[in-house]
Short mmCIF file of C-alpha atoms (C1' of nucleotides) in Angstrom, two decimals:
data_model
loop_
_atom_site.label_atom_id
_atom_site.label_comp_id
_atom_site.label_asym_id
_atom_site.label_seq_id
_atom_site.Cartn_x
_atom_site.Cartn_y
_atom_site.Cartn_z
CA MET A 1 23.36 -9.21 -11.23
CA THR A 2 22.41 -6.76 -14.69
CA ALA A 3 23.17 -3.36 -14.07
CA GLU A 4 20.31 -1.13 -13.25
CA PRO A 5 18.31 -2.15 -9.74
CA ASP A 6 14.32 -2.94 -10.78
CA SER A 7 15.93 -4.04 -14.88
CA ALA A 8 13.47 -7.19 -14.37
CA LEU A 9 10.68 -4.87 -15.81
CA HIS A 10 12.77 -4.93 -19.10
CA THR A 11 11.63 -6.44 -22.04
CA ASP A 12 15.05 -5.45 -24.72
CA ALA A 13 18.10 -4.89 -21.80
CA ALA A 14 19.34 -3.10 -25.00
CA ARG A 15 18.90 1.28 -24.62
CA PRO A 16 15.19 1.30 -22.75
CA SER A 17 12.57 2.91 -24.24
CA ARG A 18 10.26 5.86 -23.48
CA ARG A 19 8.07 3.55 -22.64
CA GLU A 20 10.20 1.18 -20.72
CA GLN A 21 12.07 3.75 -18.78
CA ILE A 22 8.18 4.99 -17.89
CA LEU A 23 7.66 1.09 -16.06
CA GLN A 24 10.72 1.28 -14.61
CA ALA A 25 10.16 4.94 -12.71
CA ALA A 26 6.51 4.62 -11.85
CA ALA A 27 7.90 0.95 -10.29
CA ARG A 28 10.16 3.75 -8.20
CA LEU A 29 7.64 5.33 -7.17
CA PHE A 30 5.32 3.54 -6.63
CA ALA A 31 7.24 1.71 -4.43
CA GLU A 32 8.40 4.48 -2.38
CA ARG A 33 4.30 5.71 -1.96
CA GLY A 34 2.39 3.69 -2.91
CA SER A 35 -0.10 3.72 -6.52
CA ARG A 36 -2.63 5.46 -5.46
CA SER A 37 -0.77 8.30 -3.81
CA VAL A 38 1.68 8.48 -7.06
CA GLY A 39 0.42 11.41 -9.78
CA VAL A 40 0.45 10.80 -13.04
CA ASP A 41 1.88 14.21 -13.19
CA ASP A 42 5.11 13.07 -11.13
CA VAL A 43 6.05 9.60 -13.42
CA GLY A 44 6.17 11.58 -16.40
CA ALA A 45 8.82 13.83 -13.90
CA ALA A 46 10.54 11.54 -13.02
CA VAL A 47 11.34 10.87 -17.03
CA GLY A 48 11.19 14.02 -18.22
CA VAL A 49 8.05 14.32 -19.34
CA THR A 50 3.99 15.80 -18.18
CA GLY A 51 1.91 13.44 -17.44
CA PRO A 52 -0.96 13.78 -20.07
CA ALA A 53 2.51 12.11 -22.42
CA ILE A 54 1.79 9.07 -20.36
CA TYR A 55 -1.38 8.20 -22.42
CA ARG A 56 1.00 7.81 -25.45
CA HIS A 57 2.49 4.92 -23.57
CA PHE A 58 -0.47 3.27 -22.18
CA ALA A 59 -4.02 3.24 -21.82
CA SER A 60 -4.43 4.10 -18.75
CA LYS A 61 -2.46 4.38 -15.17
CA ASP A 62 -4.08 0.99 -13.88
CA ALA A 63 -3.19 -0.26 -16.91
CA MET A 64 0.23 1.32 -16.66
CA LEU A 65 0.13 -1.07 -13.25
CA ALA A 66 -1.35 -4.46 -14.29
CA GLU A 67 1.30 -4.45 -17.02
CA MET A 68 4.63 -4.25 -14.29
CA LEU A 69 2.91 -6.62 -12.16
CA LEU A 70 1.70 -9.13 -14.98
CA ARG A 71 5.61 -9.17 -16.01
CA ILE A 72 7.59 -9.62 -12.90
CA SER A 73 5.21 -12.84 -11.47
CA GLU A 74 5.88 -13.77 -15.22
CA ARG A 75 8.98 -13.73 -15.02
CA LEU A 76 9.19 -14.62 -11.05
CA LEU A 77 7.70 -17.99 -12.67
CA ALA A 78 10.10 -18.74 -15.62
CA GLY A 79 12.35 -18.18 -13.48
CA ALA A 80 11.30 -20.91 -10.87
CA ASP A 81 10.87 -22.77 -13.56
CA GLN A 82 14.20 -22.59 -15.22
CA VAL A 83 16.66 -23.08 -12.49
CA VAL A 84 14.45 -26.29 -10.36
CA ALA A 85 15.16 -27.66 -14.64
CA ASP A 86 18.97 -26.75 -14.83
CA ALA A 87 19.12 -28.06 -10.50
CA GLY A 88 18.28 -31.70 -11.72
CA GLU A 89 16.10 -34.33 -9.17
CA ASP A 90 17.58 -33.57 -6.09
CA PRO A 91 14.80 -31.82 -3.24
CA ALA A 92 18.07 -30.03 -1.60
CA ALA A 93 19.65 -28.53 -4.66
CA GLN A 94 16.13 -27.79 -5.70
CA LEU A 95 15.99 -25.79 -3.37
CA ALA A 96 18.56 -23.67 -2.73
CA ALA A 97 18.23 -23.11 -6.80
CA LEU A 98 15.02 -21.89 -5.76
CA VAL A 99 16.46 -19.18 -2.67
CA ALA A 100 18.86 -17.95 -4.76
CA PHE A 101 16.27 -16.96 -8.02
CA GLN A 102 14.24 -15.01 -4.84
CA VAL A 103 17.06 -13.57 -3.08
CA ASP A 104 19.02 -12.83 -6.58
CA PHE A 105 15.66 -10.84 -7.97
CA ALA A 106 14.36 -9.19 -4.08
CA LEU A 107 18.64 -7.98 -4.71
CA ASP A 108 17.88 -6.72 -8.03
CA ASN A 109 14.39 -5.46 -7.97
CA PRO A 110 13.26 -4.26 -4.28
CA ALA A 111 10.82 -1.68 -5.42
CA LEU A 112 8.98 -4.56 -7.43
CA ILE A 113 9.30 -6.18 -4.47
CA THR A 114 7.94 -4.14 -2.70
CA VAL A 115 4.94 -2.87 -5.58
CA GLN A 116 3.80 -6.59 -6.11
CA ASP A 117 2.40 -6.74 -2.53
CA ARG A 118 1.65 -3.91 -1.63
CA ASP A 119 -0.31 -2.48 -4.61
CA LEU A 120 -2.14 -5.90 -6.12
CA GLY A 121 -5.65 -4.10 -4.61
CA ALA A 122 -5.19 -1.28 -6.98
CA LEU A 123 -5.97 -3.55 -10.11
CA SER A 124 -8.81 -4.86 -11.55
CA ASP A 125 -11.01 -7.18 -10.79
CA ASP A 126 -9.76 -9.07 -14.44
CA ASP A 127 -5.60 -7.80 -14.10
CA ALA A 128 -5.35 -8.85 -10.20
CA ARG A 129 -6.76 -12.35 -10.43
CA GLN A 130 -4.20 -12.45 -13.37
CA VAL A 131 -1.84 -11.87 -11.45
CA ARG A 132 -2.90 -14.02 -9.01
CA ARG A 133 -3.11 -16.83 -11.25
CA LEU A 134 0.08 -16.34 -11.39
CA GLN A 135 1.80 -15.89 -7.92
CA ARG A 136 0.11 -19.06 -7.44
CA ARG A 137 2.14 -21.57 -10.00
CA TYR A 138 5.00 -19.37 -8.12
CA VAL A 139 4.25 -20.27 -4.79
CA GLU A 140 3.70 -24.24 -6.31
CA ARG A 141 7.05 -24.23 -6.85
CA TRP A 142 7.70 -23.70 -3.95
CA VAL A 143 5.57 -26.27 -2.42
CA ALA A 144 6.31 -29.38 -4.63
CA VAL A 145 9.84 -29.27 -3.97
CA LEU A 146 9.14 -28.04 -0.25
CA ALA A 147 7.45 -31.32 -0.10
CA ALA A 148 9.75 -33.20 -1.38
CA LEU A 149 11.62 -32.11 1.71
CA HIS A 150 8.79 -32.80 3.83
CA PRO A 151 7.24 -36.15 3.04
CA GLN A 152 5.85 -35.75 5.93
CA ALA A 153 4.54 -32.25 6.29
CA SER A 154 1.09 -31.46 4.60
CA THR A 155 0.47 -29.37 1.23
CA ALA A 156 -0.77 -26.06 3.96
CA ASP A 157 1.87 -26.60 5.48
CA CYS A 158 3.96 -26.39 2.86
CA ARG A 159 1.96 -23.60 1.59
CA ALA A 160 2.81 -21.37 4.81
CA ARG A 161 6.02 -22.58 4.71
CA ALA A 162 7.05 -21.06 1.51
CA HIS A 163 5.18 -17.49 2.38
CA ALA A 164 7.55 -17.21 5.34
CA LEU A 165 10.69 -17.86 3.38
CA PHE A 166 9.41 -15.23 0.98
CA GLY A 167 8.11 -12.88 3.56
CA LEU A 168 11.77 -13.01 4.42
CA ILE A 169 13.93 -13.30 1.72
CA ASN A 170 11.53 -9.80 0.14
CA SER A 171 12.97 -8.42 3.63
CA THR A 172 15.77 -7.18 1.70
CA PRO A 173 13.36 -3.29 1.10
CA HIS A 174 13.36 -2.96 5.17
CA SER A 175 16.90 -3.16 5.67
CA ALA A 176 18.05 -0.92 2.97
CA GLY A 177 21.40 -1.40 2.00
CA ARG A 178 23.68 -1.04 5.56
CA LEU A 179 25.23 -4.12 3.72
CA SER A 180 26.22 -4.95 1.29
CA ARG A 181 25.20 -7.00 -1.52
CA SER A 182 27.06 -9.65 -1.04
CA ALA A 183 26.58 -9.70 2.58
CA MET A 184 23.08 -9.25 2.54
CA ALA A 185 22.81 -12.28 -0.40
CA ALA A 186 25.30 -14.70 1.99
CA LEU A 187 22.76 -13.71 4.79
CA LEU A 188 19.89 -14.19 3.30
CA THR A 189 20.67 -17.54 1.44
CA ALA A 190 21.65 -18.86 5.01
CA MET A 191 18.98 -18.35 6.93
CA ALA A 192 16.58 -18.92 3.80
CA THR A 193 17.92 -22.15 4.36
CA THR A 194 17.98 -23.72 7.66
CA ALA A 195 14.62 -22.15 8.26
CA ALA A 196 13.35 -24.19 5.23
CA THR A 197 14.46 -27.45 6.40
CA ALA A 198 13.30 -27.02 10.10
CA MET B 1 -4.54 -14.37 23.18
CA THR B 2 -8.34 -12.58 23.11
CA ALA B 3 -11.03 -13.21 20.68
CA GLU B 4 -11.26 -11.02 18.48
CA PRO B 5 -8.63 -10.18 15.62
CA ASP B 6 -6.60 -6.82 16.00
CA SER B 7 -7.45 -6.16 18.62
CA ALA B 8 -4.51 -4.86 20.11
CA LEU B 9 -5.75 -1.53 19.54
CA HIS B 10 -8.46 -1.56 21.99
CA THR B 11 -7.72 0.26 24.69
CA ASP B 12 -9.47 -0.70 27.10
CA ALA B 13 -11.13 -3.94 25.93
CA ALA B 14 -14.32 -4.58 27.60
CA ARG B 15 -17.41 -2.70 25.76
CA PRO B 16 -15.82 -0.92 22.72
CA SER B 17 -16.81 1.81 22.37
CA ARG B 18 -17.53 3.73 19.05
CA ARG B 19 -14.69 5.36 19.52
CA GLU B 20 -12.72 2.25 19.10
CA GLN B 21 -15.19 0.01 16.55
CA ILE B 22 -14.34 2.48 14.08
CA LEU B 23 -10.25 2.36 14.47
CA GLN B 24 -11.28 -1.79 13.95
CA ALA B 25 -12.76 -1.31 10.66
CA ALA B 26 -11.01 0.97 9.29
CA ALA B 27 -7.44 -0.98 10.81
CA ARG B 28 -10.18 -4.42 9.46
CA LEU B 29 -11.11 -1.82 5.02
CA PHE B 30 -6.56 0.39 5.14
CA ALA B 31 -5.37 -3.76 5.31
CA GLU B 32 -7.25 -5.56 2.26
CA ARG B 33 -7.33 -2.32 -0.21
CA GLY B 34 -4.65 0.10 1.38
CA SER B 35 -5.83 3.93 3.80
CA ARG B 36 -6.12 5.48 -0.35
CA SER B 37 -8.38 3.71 -1.70
CA VAL B 38 -10.65 3.37 1.60
CA GLY B 39 -13.29 6.49 1.91
CA VAL B 40 -14.53 7.85 4.84
CA ASP B 41 -18.05 6.38 3.84
CA ASP B 42 -16.48 3.69 3.57
CA VAL B 43 -15.41 3.28 7.13
CA GLY B 44 -18.35 4.67 8.94
CA ALA B 45 -21.49 1.43 6.56
CA ALA B 46 -18.95 -0.29 8.18
CA VAL B 47 -20.20 0.02 11.42
CA GLY B 48 -23.50 1.74 10.60
CA VAL B 49 -22.92 5.28 10.42
CA THR B 50 -22.37 7.26 7.87
CA GLY B 51 -19.08 9.57 6.26
CA PRO B 52 -18.74 12.50 8.21
CA ALA B 53 -19.97 11.08 11.49
CA ILE B 54 -16.48 9.51 11.05
CA TYR B 55 -15.74 13.17 11.85
CA ARG B 56 -17.47 12.85 15.83
CA HIS B 57 -14.54 11.10 16.73
CA PHE B 58 -11.34 11.96 15.31
CA ALA B 59 -9.43 14.98 13.50
CA SER B 60 -9.00 13.51 10.33
CA LYS B 61 -9.21 10.57 8.06
CA ASP B 62 -4.89 10.53 8.40
CA ALA B 63 -5.55 11.56 12.21
CA MET B 64 -7.29 8.24 12.36
CA LEU B 65 -4.18 6.19 10.17
CA ALA B 66 -1.25 7.69 12.17
CA GLU B 67 -3.05 6.71 16.49
CA MET B 68 -3.57 3.63 14.61
CA LEU B 69 0.03 3.38 13.12
CA LEU B 70 1.62 4.69 16.71
CA ARG B 71 -1.00 2.28 19.04
CA ILE B 72 0.85 -1.12 17.75
CA SER B 73 4.31 0.87 16.82
CA GLU B 74 3.65 1.23 21.21
CA ARG B 75 1.67 -2.13 21.91
CA LEU B 76 4.56 -3.32 20.18
CA LEU B 77 7.80 -1.90 21.97
CA ALA B 78 6.35 -1.83 25.74
CA GLY B 79 5.52 -5.43 24.89
CA ALA B 80 8.81 -6.50 23.79
CA ASP B 81 10.64 -4.58 26.47
CA GLN B 82 8.09 -7.26 28.48
CA VAL B 83 8.78 -10.17 27.92
CA VAL B 84 12.33 -9.82 26.89
CA ALA B 85 12.73 -8.13 30.91
CA ASP B 86 10.47 -11.49 31.90
CA ALA B 87 12.94 -13.92 30.16
CA GLY B 88 15.83 -13.07 32.02
CA GLU B 89 18.98 -13.03 31.49
CA ASP B 90 20.11 -16.16 28.49
CA PRO B 91 20.38 -14.59 25.33
CA ALA B 92 18.43 -17.91 23.52
CA ALA B 93 15.64 -17.12 26.39
CA GLN B 94 15.16 -14.06 25.53
CA LEU B 95 14.20 -14.53 21.80
CA ALA B 96 12.40 -17.04 22.12
CA ALA B 97 10.70 -15.15 24.54
CA LEU B 98 10.93 -12.03 21.30
CA VAL B 99 9.53 -14.76 18.50
CA ALA B 100 6.69 -15.78 20.62
CA PHE B 101 5.80 -12.43 21.43
CA GLN B 102 5.99 -11.66 17.46
CA VAL B 103 3.59 -14.23 16.27
CA ASP B 104 0.73 -13.87 18.59
CA PHE B 105 0.93 -10.59 17.61
CA ALA B 106 1.22 -11.42 13.92
CA LEU B 107 -1.59 -14.55 14.39
CA ASP B 108 -4.07 -11.91 16.27
CA ASN B 109 -3.72 -8.76 14.52
CA PRO B 110 -3.16 -9.74 10.85
CA ALA B 111 -5.08 -6.01 9.37
CA LEU B 112 -2.60 -4.35 12.10
CA ILE B 113 0.65 -6.10 10.33
CA THR B 114 -0.38 -5.62 6.61
CA VAL B 115 -1.17 -0.79 7.68
CA GLN B 116 1.40 -0.67 9.40
CA ASP B 117 4.47 -2.29 7.03
CA ARG B 118 2.07 -0.71 4.12
CA ASP B 119 0.96 2.63 5.03
CA LEU B 120 3.27 4.43 7.01
CA GLY B 121 4.18 6.12 3.97
CA ALA B 122 0.97 7.95 4.23
CA LEU B 123 0.97 9.83 7.31
CA SER B 124 2.31 13.08 7.57
CA ASP B 125 5.85 13.78 7.72
CA ASP B 126 5.27 13.76 11.02
CA ASP B 127 3.71 11.90 12.37
CA ALA B 128 5.68 9.01 10.04
CA ARG B 129 9.23 10.31 11.71
CA GLN B 130 7.09 9.43 15.08
CA VAL B 131 6.42 6.48 14.05
CA ARG B 132 9.35 5.39 12.46
CA ARG B 133 10.98 6.20 15.88
CA LEU B 134 9.33 3.47 17.87
CA GLN B 135 10.05 0.72 15.43
CA ARG B 136 13.71 1.58 15.55
CA ARG B 137 13.24 1.05 18.54
CA TYR B 138 11.34 -2.17 18.97
CA VAL B 139 14.02 -3.07 15.80
CA GLU B 140 16.85 -2.65 18.52
CA ARG B 141 15.33 -5.00 20.69
CA TRP B 142 15.83 -7.60 18.49
CA VAL B 143 18.98 -6.06 17.61
CA ALA B 144 20.70 -6.16 21.28
CA VAL B 145 19.62 -10.04 21.61
CA LEU B 146 21.23 -11.52 18.18
CA ALA B 147 23.85 -8.98 18.99
CA ALA B 148 24.09 -11.17 21.91
CA LEU B 149 23.45 -14.97 20.22
CA HIS B 150 26.51 -13.09 17.22
CA PRO B 151 28.65 -11.85 19.32
CA GLN B 152 30.85 -12.18 15.51
CA ALA B 153 28.27 -9.45 13.68
CA SER B 154 28.33 -6.67 13.36
CA THR B 155 25.14 -3.62 14.17
CA ALA B 156 24.44 -3.95 10.36
CA ASP B 157 23.85 -7.51 9.99
CA CYS B 158 21.97 -8.30 13.20
CA ARG B 159 19.27 -5.63 11.99
CA ALA B 160 19.46 -7.25 8.50
CA ARG B 161 18.49 -10.26 11.14
CA ALA B 162 16.02 -9.20 12.12
CA HIS B 163 14.01 -7.39 9.47
CA ALA B 164 14.28 -10.58 7.43
CA LEU B 165 12.77 -12.39 10.87
CA PHE B 166 10.23 -10.38 10.96
CA GLY B 167 9.71 -10.42 7.24
CA LEU B 168 9.20 -14.17 7.25
CA ILE B 169 6.70 -13.68 10.53
CA ASN B 170 4.53 -11.68 9.64
CA SER B 171 3.62 -13.63 6.38
CA THR B 172 0.73 -14.65 7.84
CA PRO B 173 -1.39 -12.40 6.56
CA HIS B 174 -0.48 -14.13 3.02
CA SER B 175 -1.03 -17.14 4.35
CA ALA B 176 -4.95 -17.17 5.34
CA GLY B 177 -5.89 -19.75 7.56
CA ARG B 178 -5.12 -22.46 6.41
CA LEU B 179 -3.63 -24.07 8.59
CA SER B 180 -4.74 -23.43 12.72
CA ARG B 181 -3.38 -20.71 14.73
CA SER B 182 -1.33 -22.89 16.96
CA ALA B 183 -0.39 -24.84 13.83
CA MET B 184 0.59 -21.98 11.81
CA ALA B 185 2.59 -20.53 15.39
CA ALA B 186 4.73 -23.88 16.25
CA LEU B 187 5.69 -24.22 12.44
CA LEU B 188 6.95 -20.69 12.32
CA THR B 189 8.49 -20.17 15.67
CA ALA B 190 10.82 -22.85 14.61
CA MET B 191 11.36 -21.21 10.73
CA ALA B 192 12.06 -18.14 12.70
CA THR B 193 14.06 -19.74 15.65
CA THR B 194 16.20 -21.89 13.68
CA ALA B 195 16.52 -19.12 10.88
CA ALA B 196 17.49 -16.78 13.17
CA THR B 197 20.14 -18.62 15.21
CA ALA B 198 22.13 -20.17 11.76
"C1'" DC C 1 -39.59 20.26 32.23
"C1'" DG C 2 -35.98 22.54 29.82
"C1'" DC C 3 -30.94 22.87 28.68
"C1'" DC C 4 -27.42 21.10 26.94
"C1'" DG C 5 -23.21 17.90 25.10
"C1'" DA C 6 -22.85 13.91 22.24
"C1'" DC C 7 -23.50 12.05 17.90
"C1'" DG C 8 -25.29 12.04 13.46
"C1'" DT C 9 -27.86 13.12 8.68
"C1'" DG C 10 -27.92 15.06 4.28
"C1'" DA C 11 -26.44 18.83 1.65
"C1'" DA C 12 -22.46 21.35 0.25
"C1'" DC C 13 -17.97 23.04 -1.29
"C1'" DG C 14 -13.45 22.86 -2.98
"C1'" DG C 15 -8.36 20.43 -3.70
"C1'" DT C 16 -6.91 16.29 -6.19
"C1'" DG C 17 -5.85 14.05 -9.81
"C1'" DG C 18 -6.74 11.15 -13.96
"C1'" DT C 19 -8.05 11.78 -18.55
"C1'" DT C 20 -9.33 14.09 -23.02
"C1'" DA C 21 -9.38 17.40 -26.07
"C1'" DA C 22 -7.21 20.73 -29.58
"C1'" DC C 23 -2.59 21.86 -31.13
"C1'" DA C 24 2.38 22.00 -32.21
"C1'" DT C 25 7.27 19.43 -33.78
"C1'" DC C 26 9.79 16.42 -35.25
"C1'" DC C 27 11.36 12.46 -38.03
"C1'" DC C 28 11.01 9.66 -42.01
"C1'" DG C 29 9.47 8.19 -46.04
"C1'" DG C 30 7.44 7.88 -50.90
"C1'" DC D 1 10.31 18.62 -50.27
"C1'" DC D 2 5.49 17.36 -48.35
"C1'" DG D 3 2.59 14.00 -45.43
"C1'" DG D 4 1.71 11.75 -41.73
"C1'" DG D 5 2.37 8.99 -37.44
"C1'" DA D 6 5.07 8.94 -33.06
"C1'" DT D 7 5.57 12.00 -29.19
"C1'" DG D 8 4.24 15.71 -26.69
"C1'" DT D 9 2.43 19.92 -24.62
"C1'" DT D 10 -0.76 22.59 -22.08
"C1'" DA D 11 -5.96 24.23 -21.25
"C1'" DA D 12 -10.15 21.98 -19.85
"C1'" DC D 13 -13.16 18.32 -18.14
"C1'" DC D 14 -15.12 16.05 -14.83
"C1'" DA D 15 -15.08 12.26 -11.36
"C1'" DC D 16 -14.33 11.90 -6.17
"C1'" DC D 17 -13.36 12.45 -2.20
"C1'" DG D 18 -12.46 14.59 2.24
"C1'" DT D 19 -13.98 17.92 5.10
"C1'" DT D 20 -17.53 21.82 6.48
"C1'" DC D 21 -22.20 22.91 7.65
"C1'" DA D 22 -26.59 23.88 8.97
"C1'" DC D 23 -29.73 21.03 11.46
"C1'" DG D 24 -32.05 17.47 13.58
"C1'" DT D 25 -32.76 13.42 17.76
"C1'" DC D 26 -32.18 12.43 22.18
"C1'" DG D 27 -30.19 11.50 26.53
"C1'" DG D 28 -28.94 12.87 31.33
"C1'" DC D 29 -29.03 16.42 34.72
"C1'" DG D 30 -29.75 20.58 37.40
#
DNA sequence: CGCCGACGTGAACGGTGGTTAACATCCCGG
DNA sequence: CCGGGATGTTAACCACCGTTCACGTCGGCG
């Protein structure tokens, strides 16, 4: 999809500003060791500056994480709306589009996937609420499609289904790179699709 | 399966000693907020003592986490060996047994599931290596069964499949309790089985 | 009874790490 | 050319937290 990994953070993908470099480096480090275990100095060093230089670009370390998670959530939600709209009326086609989108995102942004579900708890109550709202809306897009595919299933059932599919697709950071990207995409797509229609 | 949640930590399930109480409370707190964000005072308070009292039972906070993760990994591996042996020679039956086992474990010990894949990085290199070795052996049990079911698939392929199935089944902590335990078990089992044989 | 080990407490210590302050550098617009 | 804003650096500050210490209590056992 895009050239560099975890590029979903970039607002303008042209030439990454120092600010974007920091966000991307932080995402990688946070994914590897957890946000609490990564010092400001580590993030700075990763982009060639000292720790306090971060504060020229972000109000705090927490603000960094908050912006990171908010951007991911917003991007996912916007993407879901996009691909569902483009898929037409057929629920099966909509599901296929959602799966393809999530698979692409997971393969392109493994670090963001990891950080998003690990460091949500490190956010302030306010930021966490906002991220959770976006995530919930994203899940609802899936639930709507799954409900159309399983008319007899309850909403709670569809929600659990959606989370199970996320878990399946987002497993990519765990099985790191032994398979080619295309093979991985094909495998995950096949498994997710059959699991969704079970 | 067992009465209290995340009871897989208990060595003797009879009357939990103070030591076991601490481990279980710590597991819950670690799962909720991450081990780095939980102070020893928090763990102590959760069992009705002050922070330093912890050191009457554990050498350090890290040792607590290490024992927690080691126990989980050992228990999973032993369980896998058990159920595979009991399932006979049929790969399909073996897979069904593994799935049922993992589903039961995930539903019984949501906190442990969360901690295991979130706080591995907080361990010392030595402890982390040990846990990873056990986890790898557990994965290999799955890979062996999946390879028997998919003779044409490569080992890397089967490994990715296994991780995907773990992600699917271990999604339970995310879709918390809107569904009954039995409904959840049935749903996850069905999805995992169809995804595995796709 | 009297000792001793198990268990717990409050106080103190020390390192780590986020954050700020004070001071340079560089570049661009007037 | 000069001034100011953007960007960095080093040093210092301060809060938090894991850990240790000195002390107290209590229950069992010789």
